[in-house]
Amino acid sequence: LSPAIAHTVINQALICNQAQANPPPNSHNLTARQLEILRLIVRGKSTREIAHGLGLSIKTVEAHRSQIMKRLQIFDVAGLVLFAVREQIISLDD
């Protein structure tokens, strides 16, 4: 390869390699159940409704909500809604 092209190819290879070595953090890093509960929370379901609908106790849903908020470092429902929309966990049409 010519030096001009070699420089471009090497730079692109380094960028790709760096992206693979340092993938973007999994912004939600939540379990399937936590994602399911997050979707219900942001749709406006109450803890009682979520518990009843999923066959869980209210305490279990509260524990999941707490774990979700702790993992995401988001401590209000409005923040959870914004996060869910930004991360395409839900759409605005949901």
C-alpha atoms as one frame of an Amber mdcrd trajectory, in Angstrom:
protein
   0.000   0.000   0.000   1.126   3.525  -0.594   2.155   5.425   2.560  -0.895
   7.711   2.326  -3.335   4.810   2.133  -1.412   2.706   4.659  -1.743   5.506
   7.223  -5.519   5.657   6.724  -5.928   1.878   6.865  -3.837   1.602  10.037
  -5.795   4.391  11.727  -9.113   2.734  10.864  -7.840  -0.633  12.098  -6.711
   0.924  15.375 -10.068   2.630  15.835 -11.944  -0.631  15.174  -9.623  -2.586
  17.444 -10.010  -0.041  20.237 -13.798  -0.113  19.905 -13.781  -3.906  20.186
 -11.361  -3.884  23.123 -13.390  -1.229  24.933 -16.997  -1.813  23.962 -19.431
   0.787  25.210 -20.705  -0.199  28.618 -23.998  -2.011  28.638 -25.954   0.978
  29.735 -28.719  -1.026  31.240 -26.998  -4.218  32.397 -30.345  -5.396  33.738
 -31.779  -8.878  33.919 -34.698  -9.836  31.719 -37.048  -9.592  34.715 -35.710
  -6.155  35.632 -36.219  -4.962  32.065 -39.762  -6.307  32.146 -40.463  -4.481
  35.402 -38.785  -1.310  34.118 -41.062  -1.352  31.054 -44.112  -1.666  33.298
 -42.913   1.102  35.623 -42.364   3.541  32.787 -45.783   2.675  31.365 -47.241
   3.988  34.611 -48.165   0.704  36.294 -48.248   0.749  40.071 -46.191  -1.629
  42.164 -49.375  -3.474  43.079 -50.429  -3.791  39.418 -46.986  -5.061  38.421
 -46.938  -7.578  41.264 -50.415  -8.851  40.438 -49.746  -9.018  36.695 -46.479
 -10.932  37.082 -47.561 -13.104  39.986 -44.995 -11.588  42.334 -45.239 -10.109
  45.788 -45.220  -6.358  46.207 -41.953  -6.668  48.159 -40.331  -8.505  45.247
 -41.356  -5.788  42.794 -40.076  -3.131  45.204 -36.769  -5.013  45.466 -36.480
  -5.150  41.674 -37.285  -1.439  41.408 -34.613  -0.669  43.988 -32.027  -2.800
  42.172 -32.906  -1.173  38.840 -32.484   2.313  40.260 -29.245   1.389  41.998
 -27.726  -0.154  38.871 -28.750   2.761  36.692 -28.052   5.425  39.315 -31.473
   6.908  38.563 -33.667   7.529  41.548 -36.978   8.819  40.195 -39.580   7.532
  37.783 -39.170  10.475  35.405 -35.489   9.608  35.067 -36.356   5.974  34.419
 -38.786   6.996  31.683 -36.190   9.227  30.047 -33.588   6.462  30.252 -35.942
   3.853  28.806 -36.794   6.074  25.842 -33.179   7.065  25.183 -31.988   3.459
  25.343 -34.925   2.328  23.187 -36.142  -0.024  25.888 -39.566   1.392  25.144
 -40.799   3.590  22.347 -42.882   6.717  22.631 -45.780   4.746  21.173 -45.811
   2.257  24.091
